[in-house]
């Protein structure tokens, strides 16, 4: 039991105040890794952790990461900050290092990033491949990712590798055939970068269709660098999520509002690439579902700080603090089609974050301050500051 919680965010409106389902002076009862009950502070229990009147929120659900990679692109980032535009082709630099790394090295690197994410309050995450771009390395990356999460995404269709230059259709055939067959066993999802400089709509549709036939759920990178077909393709094909959504037309927003695809915003990537921020307000007001994720990767955004992403969402995407917190927890769960995550209601997995603050508002009020005091994953203390 976590007792003497000053402010508990349940994300269940039936349990408390507002959309966040806030309960004050609460105790969270945990049994067998699940939330058993929300009680008043001081409830009876076998073991007590004293929250000391601080705020407790659901663990962040990071539905878009690229944790499995080797190498460093800090020089590229510095050049971009000095004015060079972002280009998707930088992915190929990471591919060289990732191919050269052993599975043990990739696992060690990913473990350090996963531990960093736990310290930032991320209790569950999705991990993509996409830095191998050949059959063997993509398979190894998916297997490494499966060490850390069941939400593994095969992203062989990240960009066209150098050895297939000017032969994109041939590479798509490889992705849809031998590569998919090697990567589907450890994966739950398939993703494609539907963008100029990566894959066009027809190529993207072929990748998604092959992934669906292999039993994988669908995800899409779309509309990051310019307006394009990615968002509407994702909705048409019933993808769980379309991610980036930096450039959205009215038709894109209408499609999102009328479909079941979650619009996942990656504001830290827009920060790093100097792209304009998406107008999340328009998407929310249209009634579409939204999520926020870190997009942790070596090129366009190397961060595991969900609180940083929340701060950007509030300041630059025109979301309220409550909307941003929901998007980073329950929204991420919806983007992964998980009903056991992103909330602290009876039956949910007990993924819990204790803030060293009286309210979740401090995540934005005190930017850059490490406010996560402890995290629990399925009721087990995973990190404590």
Tab-separated table of N, CA, C and O in Angstrom, residues 160-285:
chain	number	residue	atom	x	y	z
A	160	UNK	N	15.566	3.973	-46.680
A	160	UNK	CA	16.202	3.041	-47.605
A	160	UNK	C	17.700	3.039	-47.334
A	160	UNK	O	18.331	4.095	-47.357
A	161	UNK	N	18.308	1.880	-47.025
A	161	UNK	CA	19.743	1.857	-46.733
A	161	UNK	C	20.580	2.152	-47.969
A	161	UNK	O	20.107	2.050	-49.106
A	162	UNK	N	21.844	2.491	-47.726
A	162	UNK	CA	22.719	2.931	-48.812
A	162	UNK	C	22.851	1.880	-49.909
A	162	UNK	O	22.917	2.216	-51.107
A	163	UNK	N	22.881	0.593	-49.537
A	163	UNK	CA	23.080	-0.445	-50.538
A	163	UNK	C	21.875	-0.621	-51.459
A	163	UNK	O	21.959	-1.315	-52.477
A	164	UNK	N	20.753	-0.008	-51.101
A	164	UNK	CA	19.567	-0.035	-51.965
A	164	UNK	C	19.272	1.344	-52.571
A	164	UNK	O	18.152	1.605	-52.991
A	165	UNK	N	20.270	2.198	-52.594
A	165	UNK	CA	20.082	3.538	-53.148
A	165	UNK	C	19.485	3.455	-54.554
A	165	UNK	O	19.957	2.674	-55.400
A	166	UNK	N	18.430	4.230	-54.774
A	166	UNK	CA	17.712	4.262	-56.058
A	166	UNK	C	16.994	2.953	-56.368
A	166	UNK	O	16.565	2.714	-57.499
A	167	UNK	N	16.845	2.076	-55.353
A	167	UNK	CA	16.111	0.813	-55.537
A	167	UNK	C	15.144	0.619	-54.369
A	167	UNK	O	15.099	-0.432	-53.727
A	168	UNK	N	14.381	1.660	-54.095
A	168	UNK	CA	13.494	1.637	-52.932
A	168	UNK	C	12.481	0.506	-53.011
A	168	UNK	O	12.188	-0.153	-51.999
A	169	UNK	N	11.935	0.256	-54.195
A	169	UNK	CA	10.929	-0.806	-54.307
A	169	UNK	C	11.527	-2.175	-53.989
A	169	UNK	O	10.861	-3.028	-53.382
A	170	UNK	N	12.773	-2.393	-54.378
A	170	UNK	CA	13.439	-3.658	-54.063
A	170	UNK	C	13.632	-3.791	-52.553
A	170	UNK	O	13.490	-4.889	-51.994
A	171	UNK	N	13.949	-2.682	-51.899
A	171	UNK	CA	14.104	-2.745	-50.443
A	171	UNK	C	12.764	-3.020	-49.770
A	171	UNK	O	12.691	-3.797	-48.803
A	172	UNK	N	11.701	-2.427	-50.264
A	172	UNK	CA	10.366	-2.696	-49.714
A	172	UNK	C	10.035	-4.182	-49.845
A	172	UNK	O	9.459	-4.780	-48.918
A	173	UNK	N	10.394	-4.793	-50.962
A	173	UNK	CA	10.170	-6.234	-51.124
A	173	UNK	C	10.916	-7.025	-50.053
A	173	UNK	O	10.392	-8.003	-49.502
A	174	UNK	N	12.152	-6.612	-49.750
A	174	UNK	CA	12.918	-7.290	-48.706
A	174	UNK	C	12.243	-7.120	-47.348
A	174	UNK	O	12.109	-8.079	-46.575
A	175	UNK	N	11.805	-5.902	-47.039
A	175	UNK	CA	11.129	-5.628	-45.767
A	175	UNK	C	9.879	-6.486	-45.632
A	175	UNK	O	9.610	-7.068	-44.567
A	176	UNK	N	9.105	-6.583	-46.699
A	176	UNK	CA	7.829	-7.306	-46.656
A	176	UNK	C	7.994	-8.821	-46.710
A	176	UNK	O	7.038	-9.554	-46.419
A	177	UNK	N	9.186	-9.273	-47.053
A	177	UNK	CA	9.412	-10.697	-47.197
A	177	UNK	C	10.328	-11.253	-46.129
A	177	UNK	O	9.915	-11.493	-44.988
A	178	UNK	N	11.590	-11.444	-46.463
A	178	UNK	CA	12.544	-12.105	-45.571
A	178	UNK	C	12.729	-11.353	-44.253
A	178	UNK	O	12.812	-11.974	-43.183
A	179	UNK	N	12.789	-10.032	-44.311
A	179	UNK	CA	13.018	-9.267	-43.084
A	179	UNK	C	11.831	-9.365	-42.132
A	179	UNK	O	11.995	-9.567	-40.917
A	180	UNK	N	10.634	-9.233	-42.654
A	180	UNK	CA	9.433	-9.368	-41.833
A	180	UNK	C	9.350	-10.758	-41.215
A	180	UNK	O	9.031	-10.906	-40.027
A	181	UNK	N	9.647	-11.770	-41.990
A	181	UNK	CA	9.590	-13.134	-41.464
A	181	UNK	C	10.560	-13.323	-40.301
A	181	UNK	O	10.254	-14.028	-39.330
A	182	UNK	N	11.717	-12.672	-40.363
A	182	UNK	CA	12.714	-12.796	-39.297
A	182	UNK	C	12.344	-11.991	-38.062
A	182	UNK	O	12.679	-12.388	-36.934
A	183	UNK	N	11.640	-10.880	-38.248
A	183	UNK	CA	11.382	-9.953	-37.145
A	183	UNK	C	10.009	-10.096	-36.513
A	183	UNK	O	9.799	-9.636	-35.385
A	184	UNK	N	9.072	-10.717	-37.196
A	184	UNK	CA	7.714	-10.823	-36.656
A	184	UNK	C	7.638	-11.601	-35.340
A	184	UNK	O	6.862	-11.212	-34.453
A	185	UNK	N	8.411	-12.680	-35.153
A	185	UNK	CA	8.242	-13.443	-33.911
A	185	UNK	C	8.396	-12.632	-32.622
A	185	UNK	O	7.552	-12.771	-31.724
A	186	UNK	N	9.419	-11.770	-32.469
A	186	UNK	CA	9.510	-11.008	-31.224
A	186	UNK	C	8.691	-9.720	-31.229
A	186	UNK	O	8.632	-9.021	-30.205
A	187	UNK	N	8.073	-9.363	-32.338
A	187	UNK	CA	7.412	-8.062	-32.476
A	187	UNK	C	5.906	-8.159	-32.243
A	187	UNK	O	5.289	-9.210	-32.431
A	188	UNK	N	5.329	-7.039	-31.836
A	188	UNK	CA	3.874	-6.908	-31.735
A	188	UNK	C	3.338	-5.971	-32.812
A	188	UNK	O	2.178	-6.054	-33.192
A	189	UNK	N	4.200	-5.061	-33.300
A	189	UNK	CA	3.789	-4.002	-34.205
A	189	UNK	C	4.715	-3.938	-35.418
A	189	UNK	O	5.853	-4.387	-35.364
A	190	UNK	N	4.204	-3.291	-36.483
A	190	UNK	CA	5.026	-2.897	-37.620
A	190	UNK	C	4.800	-1.414	-37.866
A	190	UNK	O	3.694	-0.899	-37.652
A	191	UNK	N	5.857	-0.728	-38.291
A	191	UNK	CA	5.805	0.725	-38.481
A	191	UNK	C	6.462	1.047	-39.820
A	191	UNK	O	7.245	0.250	-40.355
A	192	UNK	N	6.141	2.225	-40.367
A	192	UNK	CA	6.757	2.682	-41.606
A	192	UNK	C	6.866	4.199	-41.554
A	192	UNK	O	5.985	4.886	-41.018
A	193	UNK	N	7.963	4.726	-42.091
A	193	UNK	CA	8.191	6.170	-42.150
A	193	UNK	C	7.646	6.652	-43.491
A	193	UNK	O	8.321	6.590	-44.515
A	194	UNK	N	6.403	7.111	-43.489
A	194	UNK	CA	5.733	7.581	-44.702
A	194	UNK	C	6.056	9.057	-44.865
A	194	UNK	O	5.380	9.918	-44.288
A	195	UNK	N	7.078	9.353	-45.627
A	195	UNK	CA	7.602	10.719	-45.687
A	195	UNK	C	8.465	10.849	-46.935
A	195	UNK	O	9.132	9.886	-47.350
A	196	UNK	N	8.476	12.043	-47.534
A	196	UNK	CA	9.400	12.298	-48.632
A	196	UNK	C	10.827	12.098	-48.122
A	196	UNK	O	11.205	12.599	-47.066
A	197	UNK	N	11.620	11.328	-48.872
A	197	UNK	CA	12.954	10.978	-48.405
A	197	UNK	C	12.991	9.630	-47.727
A	197	UNK	O	14.075	9.112	-47.430
A	198	UNK	N	11.821	9.052	-47.481
A	198	UNK	CA	11.735	7.715	-46.882
A	198	UNK	C	10.871	6.844	-47.801
A	198	UNK	O	11.353	6.326	-48.802
A	199	UNK	N	9.560	6.694	-47.503
A	199	UNK	CA	8.695	5.816	-48.290
A	199	UNK	C	7.415	6.543	-48.663
A	199	UNK	O	6.819	7.252	-47.837
A	200	UNK	N	6.975	6.353	-49.912
A	200	UNK	CA	5.761	7.017	-50.377
A	200	UNK	C	4.536	6.232	-49.923
A	200	UNK	O	4.639	5.183	-49.262
A	201	UNK	N	3.366	6.720	-50.295
A	201	UNK	CA	2.121	6.117	-49.811
A	201	UNK	C	1.959	4.676	-50.274
A	201	UNK	O	1.557	3.805	-49.498
A	202	UNK	N	2.273	4.391	-51.531
A	202	UNK	CA	2.110	3.027	-52.041
A	202	UNK	C	3.082	2.072	-51.355
A	202	UNK	O	2.705	0.946	-50.979
A	203	UNK	N	4.320	2.498	-51.187
A	203	UNK	CA	5.306	1.663	-50.506
A	203	UNK	C	4.911	1.441	-49.049
A	203	UNK	O	5.017	0.324	-48.526
A	204	UNK	N	4.428	2.503	-48.408
A	204	UNK	CA	4.017	2.397	-47.009
A	204	UNK	C	2.839	1.455	-46.854
A	204	UNK	O	2.781	0.630	-45.930
A	205	UNK	N	1.879	1.554	-47.776
A	205	UNK	CA	0.717	0.665	-47.728
A	205	UNK	C	1.145	-0.794	-47.894
A	205	UNK	O	0.626	-1.691	-47.205
A	206	UNK	N	2.105	-1.042	-48.764
A	206	UNK	CA	2.590	-2.411	-48.960
A	206	UNK	C	3.211	-2.962	-47.689
A	206	UNK	O	2.975	-4.122	-47.316
A	207	UNK	N	3.999	-2.148	-46.988
A	207	UNK	CA	4.636	-2.575	-45.740
A	207	UNK	C	3.581	-2.887	-44.683
A	207	UNK	O	3.620	-3.921	-44.006
A	208	UNK	N	2.622	-1.998	-44.529
A	208	UNK	CA	1.585	-2.192	-43.516
A	208	UNK	C	0.715	-3.402	-43.835
A	208	UNK	O	0.339	-4.170	-42.933
A	209	UNK	N	0.404	-3.593	-45.094
A	209	UNK	CA	-0.414	-4.734	-45.488
A	209	UNK	C	0.302	-6.049	-45.193
A	209	UNK	O	-0.297	-7.006	-44.677
A	210	UNK	N	1.601	-6.092	-45.479
A	210	UNK	CA	2.375	-7.307	-45.191
A	210	UNK	C	2.463	-7.547	-43.689
A	210	UNK	O	2.352	-8.693	-43.227
A	211	UNK	N	2.647	-6.479	-42.924
A	211	UNK	CA	2.715	-6.629	-41.473
A	211	UNK	C	1.411	-7.136	-40.893
A	211	UNK	O	1.408	-8.011	-40.008
A	212	UNK	N	0.308	-6.611	-41.382
A	212	UNK	CA	-1.001	-7.076	-40.902
A	212	UNK	C	-1.189	-8.558	-41.220
A	212	UNK	O	-1.688	-9.326	-40.389
A	213	UNK	N	-0.788	-8.973	-42.412
A	213	UNK	CA	-0.923	-10.381	-42.795
A	213	UNK	C	-0.077	-11.292	-41.905
A	213	UNK	O	-0.418	-12.463	-41.707
A	214	UNK	N	1.009	-10.732	-41.343
A	214	UNK	CA	1.872	-11.495	-40.444
A	214	UNK	C	1.384	-11.449	-39.001
A	214	UNK	O	2.041	-11.999	-38.111
A	215	UNK	N	0.250	-10.787	-38.768
A	215	UNK	CA	-0.333	-10.740	-37.435
A	215	UNK	C	0.108	-9.581	-36.576
A	215	UNK	O	-0.164	-9.565	-35.366
A	216	UNK	N	0.775	-8.581	-37.161
A	216	UNK	CA	1.260	-7.439	-36.400
A	216	UNK	C	0.268	-6.281	-36.457
A	216	UNK	O	-0.418	-6.073	-37.462
A	217	UNK	N	0.206	-5.499	-35.370
A	217	UNK	CA	-0.552	-4.262	-35.367
A	217	UNK	C	0.193	-3.176	-36.125
A	217	UNK	O	1.403	-3.285	-36.358
A	218	UNK	N	-0.529	-2.131	-36.500
A	218	UNK	CA	0.028	-1.118	-37.400
A	218	UNK	C	0.302	0.197	-36.684
A	218	UNK	O	-0.498	0.667	-35.876
A	219	UNK	N	1.455	0.801	-37.031
A	219	UNK	CA	1.833	2.127	-36.561
A	219	UNK	C	2.434	2.863	-37.755
A	219	UNK	O	2.945	2.236	-38.698
A	220	UNK	N	2.416	4.186	-37.741
A	220	UNK	CA	2.927	4.975	-38.861
A	220	UNK	C	3.664	6.201	-38.330
A	220	UNK	O	3.179	6.870	-37.412
A	221	UNK	N	4.849	6.471	-38.906
A	221	UNK	CA	5.477	7.793	-38.793
A	221	UNK	C	4.869	8.640	-39.918
A	221	UNK	O	5.001	8.275	-41.090
A	222	UNK	N	4.243	9.766	-39.609
A	222	UNK	CA	3.613	10.540	-40.664
A	222	UNK	C	3.633	12.037	-40.447
A	222	UNK	O	3.537	12.513	-39.325
A	223	UNK	N	3.762	12.765	-41.552
A	223	UNK	CA	3.611	14.228	-41.571
A	223	UNK	C	4.582	14.928	-40.623
A	223	UNK	O	4.239	15.899	-39.973
A	224	UNK	N	5.832	14.437	-40.582
A	224	UNK	CA	6.828	15.086	-39.732
A	224	UNK	C	7.470	16.287	-40.411
A	224	UNK	O	7.588	17.351	-39.800
A	225	UNK	N	7.920	16.120	-41.644
A	225	UNK	CA	8.733	17.136	-42.294
A	225	UNK	C	7.931	18.046	-43.215
A	225	UNK	O	8.384	19.138	-43.553
A	226	UNK	N	6.745	17.587	-43.602
A	226	UNK	CA	5.878	18.386	-44.482
A	226	UNK	C	4.519	17.690	-44.555
A	226	UNK	O	4.375	16.558	-44.083
A	227	UNK	N	3.555	18.361	-45.138
A	227	UNK	CA	2.248	17.736	-45.342
A	227	UNK	C	2.410	16.539	-46.270
A	227	UNK	O	3.233	16.546	-47.192
A	228	UNK	N	1.621	15.492	-46.005
A	228	UNK	CA	1.741	14.295	-46.824
A	228	UNK	C	0.615	13.321	-46.544
A	228	UNK	O	-0.326	13.630	-45.808
A	229	UNK	N	0.712	12.118	-47.079
A	229	UNK	CA	-0.378	11.151	-46.982
A	229	UNK	C	-0.369	10.299	-45.719
A	229	UNK	O	-1.265	9.486	-45.521
A	230	UNK	N	0.643	10.446	-44.849
A	230	UNK	CA	0.827	9.516	-43.742
A	230	UNK	C	-0.343	9.424	-42.788
A	230	UNK	O	-0.751	8.321	-42.394
A	231	UNK	N	-0.901	10.567	-42.386
A	231	UNK	CA	-1.985	10.554	-41.401
A	231	UNK	C	-3.210	9.854	-41.961
A	231	UNK	O	-3.789	8.959	-41.318
A	232	UNK	N	-3.616	10.222	-43.164
A	232	UNK	CA	-4.831	9.619	-43.723
A	232	UNK	C	-4.626	8.146	-44.066
A	232	UNK	O	-5.541	7.334	-43.923
A	233	UNK	N	-3.416	7.782	-44.475
A	233	UNK	CA	-3.132	6.371	-44.715
A	233	UNK	C	-3.266	5.573	-43.421
A	233	UNK	O	-3.852	4.485	-43.404
A	234	UNK	N	-2.737	6.124	-42.316
A	234	UNK	CA	-2.826	5.438	-41.027
A	234	UNK	C	-4.280	5.218	-40.621
A	234	UNK	O	-4.658	4.127	-40.173
A	235	UNK	N	-5.101	6.247	-40.786
A	235	UNK	CA	-6.512	6.123	-40.410
A	235	UNK	C	-7.223	5.129	-41.317
A	235	UNK	O	-7.997	4.274	-40.854
A	236	UNK	N	-6.968	5.215	-42.614
A	236	UNK	CA	-7.614	4.310	-43.565
A	236	UNK	C	-7.312	2.845	-43.255
A	236	UNK	O	-8.178	1.971	-43.409
A	237	UNK	N	-6.086	2.587	-42.805
A	237	UNK	CA	-5.681	1.205	-42.566
A	237	UNK	C	-5.917	0.760	-41.128
A	237	UNK	O	-5.578	-0.360	-40.751
A	238	UNK	N	-6.485	1.641	-40.313
A	238	UNK	CA	-6.796	1.275	-38.945
A	238	UNK	C	-5.587	1.156	-38.044
A	238	UNK	O	-5.581	0.362	-37.087
A	239	UNK	N	-4.541	1.934	-38.314
A	239	UNK	CA	-3.350	1.913	-37.470
A	239	UNK	C	-3.698	2.372	-36.057
A	239	UNK	O	-4.576	3.222	-35.853
A	240	UNK	N	-3.013	1.811	-35.076
A	240	UNK	CA	-3.253	2.212	-33.690
A	240	UNK	C	-2.820	3.650	-33.458
A	240	UNK	O	-3.441	4.372	-32.672
A	241	UNK	N	-1.751	4.065	-34.149
A	241	UNK	CA	-1.201	5.392	-33.891
A	241	UNK	C	-0.515	5.922	-35.139
A	241	UNK	O	0.059	5.151	-35.911
A	242	UNK	N	-0.590	7.224	-35.338
A	242	UNK	CA	0.238	7.903	-36.329
A	242	UNK	C	1.024	8.972	-35.580
A	242	UNK	O	0.454	9.777	-34.854
A	243	UNK	N	2.339	8.952	-35.740
A	243	UNK	CA	3.221	9.692	-34.857
A	243	UNK	C	3.989	10.791	-35.593
A	243	UNK	O	4.395	10.601	-36.735
A	244	UNK	N	4.188	11.884	-34.907
A	244	UNK	CA	4.740	13.174	-35.324
A	244	UNK	C	3.584	14.150	-35.542
A	244	UNK	O	3.381	15.046	-34.750
A	245	UNK	N	2.860	14.012	-36.673
A	245	UNK	CA	1.682	14.867	-36.921
A	245	UNK	C	2.029	16.354	-36.816
A	245	UNK	O	1.225	17.158	-36.339
A	246	UNK	N	3.202	16.710	-37.299
A	246	UNK	CA	3.638	18.107	-37.221
A	246	UNK	C	2.868	18.981	-38.207
A	246	UNK	O	2.497	20.111	-37.885
A	247	UNK	N	2.627	18.467	-39.401
A	247	UNK	CA	1.912	19.217	-40.432
A	247	UNK	C	0.559	18.537	-40.657
A	247	UNK	O	0.501	17.433	-41.213
A	248	UNK	N	-0.516	19.189	-40.239
A	248	UNK	CA	-1.840	18.598	-40.331
A	248	UNK	C	-2.778	19.517	-41.106
A	248	UNK	O	-2.948	20.689	-40.762
A	249	UNK	N	-3.410	18.970	-42.145
A	249	UNK	CA	-4.443	19.695	-42.874
A	249	UNK	C	-5.786	19.481	-42.182
A	249	UNK	O	-5.926	18.640	-41.297
A	250	UNK	N	-6.779	20.238	-42.598
A	250	UNK	CA	-8.120	20.035	-42.049
A	250	UNK	C	-8.622	18.628	-42.361
A	250	UNK	O	-9.295	17.993	-41.540
A	251	UNK	N	-8.271	18.114	-43.548
A	251	UNK	CA	-8.682	16.754	-43.910
A	251	UNK	C	-8.016	15.726	-42.994
A	251	UNK	O	-8.639	14.718	-42.627
A	252	UNK	N	-6.758	15.975	-42.623
A	252	UNK	CA	-6.081	15.069	-41.694
A	252	UNK	C	-6.788	15.045	-40.346
A	252	UNK	O	-7.014	13.977	-39.750
A	253	UNK	N	-7.134	16.224	-39.856
A	253	UNK	CA	-7.781	16.321	-38.545
A	253	UNK	C	-9.162	15.676	-38.583
A	253	UNK	O	-9.560	14.964	-37.651
A	254	UNK	N	-9.895	15.894	-39.662
A	254	UNK	CA	-11.201	15.249	-39.799
A	254	UNK	C	-11.063	13.730	-39.803
A	254	UNK	O	-11.871	13.014	-39.190
A	255	UNK	N	-10.036	13.222	-40.481
A	255	UNK	CA	-9.823	11.782	-40.518
A	255	UNK	C	-9.514	11.243	-39.126
A	255	UNK	O	-10.061	10.212	-38.703
A	256	UNK	N	-8.652	11.939	-38.394
A	256	UNK	CA	-8.309	11.513	-37.036
A	256	UNK	C	-9.540	11.527	-36.128
A	256	UNK	O	-9.754	10.610	-35.328
A	257	UNK	N	-10.347	12.567	-36.255
A	257	UNK	CA	-11.531	12.684	-35.398
A	257	UNK	C	-12.560	11.607	-35.712
A	257	UNK	O	-13.312	11.182	-34.821
A	258	UNK	N	-12.584	11.147	-36.954
A	258	UNK	CA	-13.576	10.161	-37.347
A	258	UNK	C	-13.101	8.727	-37.270
A	258	UNK	O	-13.879	7.801	-37.524
A	259	UNK	N	-11.832	8.527	-36.915
A	259	UNK	CA	-11.286	7.175	-36.867
A	259	UNK	C	-10.813	6.803	-35.476
A	259	UNK	O	-10.973	7.554	-34.516
A	260	UNK	N	-10.191	5.640	-35.370
A	260	UNK	CA	-9.716	5.167	-34.075
A	260	UNK	C	-8.220	5.292	-33.895
A	260	UNK	O	-7.658	4.749	-32.934
A	261	UNK	N	-7.558	5.988	-34.806
A	261	UNK	CA	-6.107	6.141	-34.749
A	261	UNK	C	-5.724	7.286	-33.817
A	261	UNK	O	-6.266	8.390	-33.929
A	262	UNK	N	-4.796	7.035	-32.916
A	262	UNK	CA	-4.328	8.059	-31.982
A	262	UNK	C	-3.278	8.936	-32.663
A	262	UNK	O	-2.343	8.425	-33.291
A	263	UNK	N	-3.422	10.251	-32.538
A	263	UNK	CA	-2.402	11.186	-33.002
A	263	UNK	C	-1.361	11.347	-31.894
A	263	UNK	O	-1.673	11.884	-30.831
A	264	UNK	N	-0.169	10.848	-32.139
A	264	UNK	CA	0.882	10.907	-31.121
A	264	UNK	C	1.847	12.031	-31.461
A	264	UNK	O	2.500	12.008	-32.509
A	265	UNK	N	1.926	12.993	-30.563
A	265	UNK	CA	2.809	14.137	-30.749
A	265	UNK	C	4.161	13.860	-30.109
A	265	UNK	O	4.242	13.275	-29.018
A	266	UNK	N	5.218	14.304	-30.790
A	266	UNK	CA	6.584	14.112	-30.327
A	266	UNK	C	7.263	15.483	-30.241
A	266	UNK	O	8.148	15.815	-31.042
A	267	UNK	N	6.850	16.319	-29.294
A	267	UNK	CA	7.300	17.712	-29.289
A	267	UNK	C	8.795	17.888	-29.088
A	267	UNK	O	9.368	18.882	-29.552
A	268	UNK	N	9.454	16.937	-28.424
A	268	UNK	CA	10.898	17.059	-28.256
A	268	UNK	C	11.623	16.945	-29.588
A	268	UNK	O	12.687	17.538	-29.780
A	269	UNK	N	11.055	16.174	-30.530
A	269	UNK	CA	11.647	16.082	-31.864
A	269	UNK	C	11.506	17.408	-32.602
A	269	UNK	O	12.439	17.860	-33.287
A	270	UNK	N	10.354	18.058	-32.470
A	270	UNK	CA	10.167	19.364	-33.109
A	270	UNK	C	11.102	20.404	-32.494
A	270	UNK	O	11.638	21.268	-33.187
A	271	UNK	N	11.319	20.304	-31.195
A	271	UNK	CA	12.269	21.179	-30.502
A	271	UNK	C	13.664	21.008	-31.089
A	271	UNK	O	14.367	21.981	-31.394
A	272	UNK	N	14.079	19.759	-31.272
A	272	UNK	CA	15.441	19.462	-31.702
A	272	UNK	C	15.675	19.748	-33.180
A	272	UNK	O	16.772	20.139	-33.573
A	273	UNK	N	14.664	19.540	-33.996
A	273	UNK	CA	14.817	19.733	-35.440
A	273	UNK	C	14.433	21.131	-35.898
A	273	UNK	O	14.560	21.444	-37.076
A	274	UNK	N	13.977	21.941	-34.970
A	274	UNK	CA	13.503	23.305	-35.281
A	274	UNK	C	12.330	23.306	-36.253
A	274	UNK	O	12.113	24.260	-37.000
A	275	UNK	N	11.568	22.231	-36.234
A	275	UNK	CA	10.324	22.196	-36.992
A	275	UNK	C	9.273	23.021	-36.241
A	275	UNK	O	9.379	23.223	-35.025
A	276	UNK	N	8.232	23.491	-36.923
A	276	UNK	CA	7.135	24.128	-36.186
A	276	UNK	C	6.439	23.108	-35.308
A	276	UNK	O	6.421	21.905	-35.632
A	277	UNK	N	5.890	23.555	-34.189
A	277	UNK	CA	5.153	22.648	-33.320
A	277	UNK	C	3.756	22.394	-33.883
A	277	UNK	O	3.124	23.308	-34.421
A	278	UNK	N	3.262	21.175	-33.778
A	278	UNK	CA	1.883	20.916	-34.221
A	278	UNK	C	0.887	21.627	-33.324
A	278	UNK	O	1.179	21.913	-32.155
A	279	UNK	N	-0.265	21.926	-33.878
A	279	UNK	CA	-1.319	22.598	-33.114
A	279	UNK	C	-2.235	21.528	-32.522
A	279	UNK	O	-3.251	21.157	-33.104
A	280	UNK	N	-1.850	21.031	-31.369
A	280	UNK	CA	-2.643	19.987	-30.721
A	280	UNK	C	-4.029	20.477	-30.343
A	280	UNK	O	-4.973	19.679	-30.249
A	281	UNK	N	-4.163	21.786	-30.120
A	281	UNK	CA	-5.463	22.332	-29.736
A	281	UNK	C	-6.514	22.014	-30.788
A	281	UNK	O	-7.643	21.645	-30.468
A	282	UNK	N	-6.161	22.175	-32.052
A	282	UNK	CA	-7.110	21.884	-33.132
A	282	UNK	C	-7.515	20.417	-33.124
A	282	UNK	O	-8.685	20.084	-33.346
A	283	UNK	N	-6.559	19.548	-32.872
A	283	UNK	CA	-6.836	18.116	-32.871
A	283	UNK	C	-7.732	17.738	-31.702
A	283	UNK	O	-8.706	16.991	-31.850
A	284	UNK	N	-7.419	18.255	-30.521
A	284	UNK	CA	-8.231	17.981	-29.342
A	284	UNK	C	-9.644	18.529	-29.499
A	284	UNK	O	-10.625	17.856	-29.175
A	285	UNK	N	-9.755	19.751	-29.994
A	285	UNK	CA	-11.072	20.367	-30.143
A	285	UNK	C	-11.930	19.639	-31.176
A	285	UNK	O	-13.166	19.685	-31.109
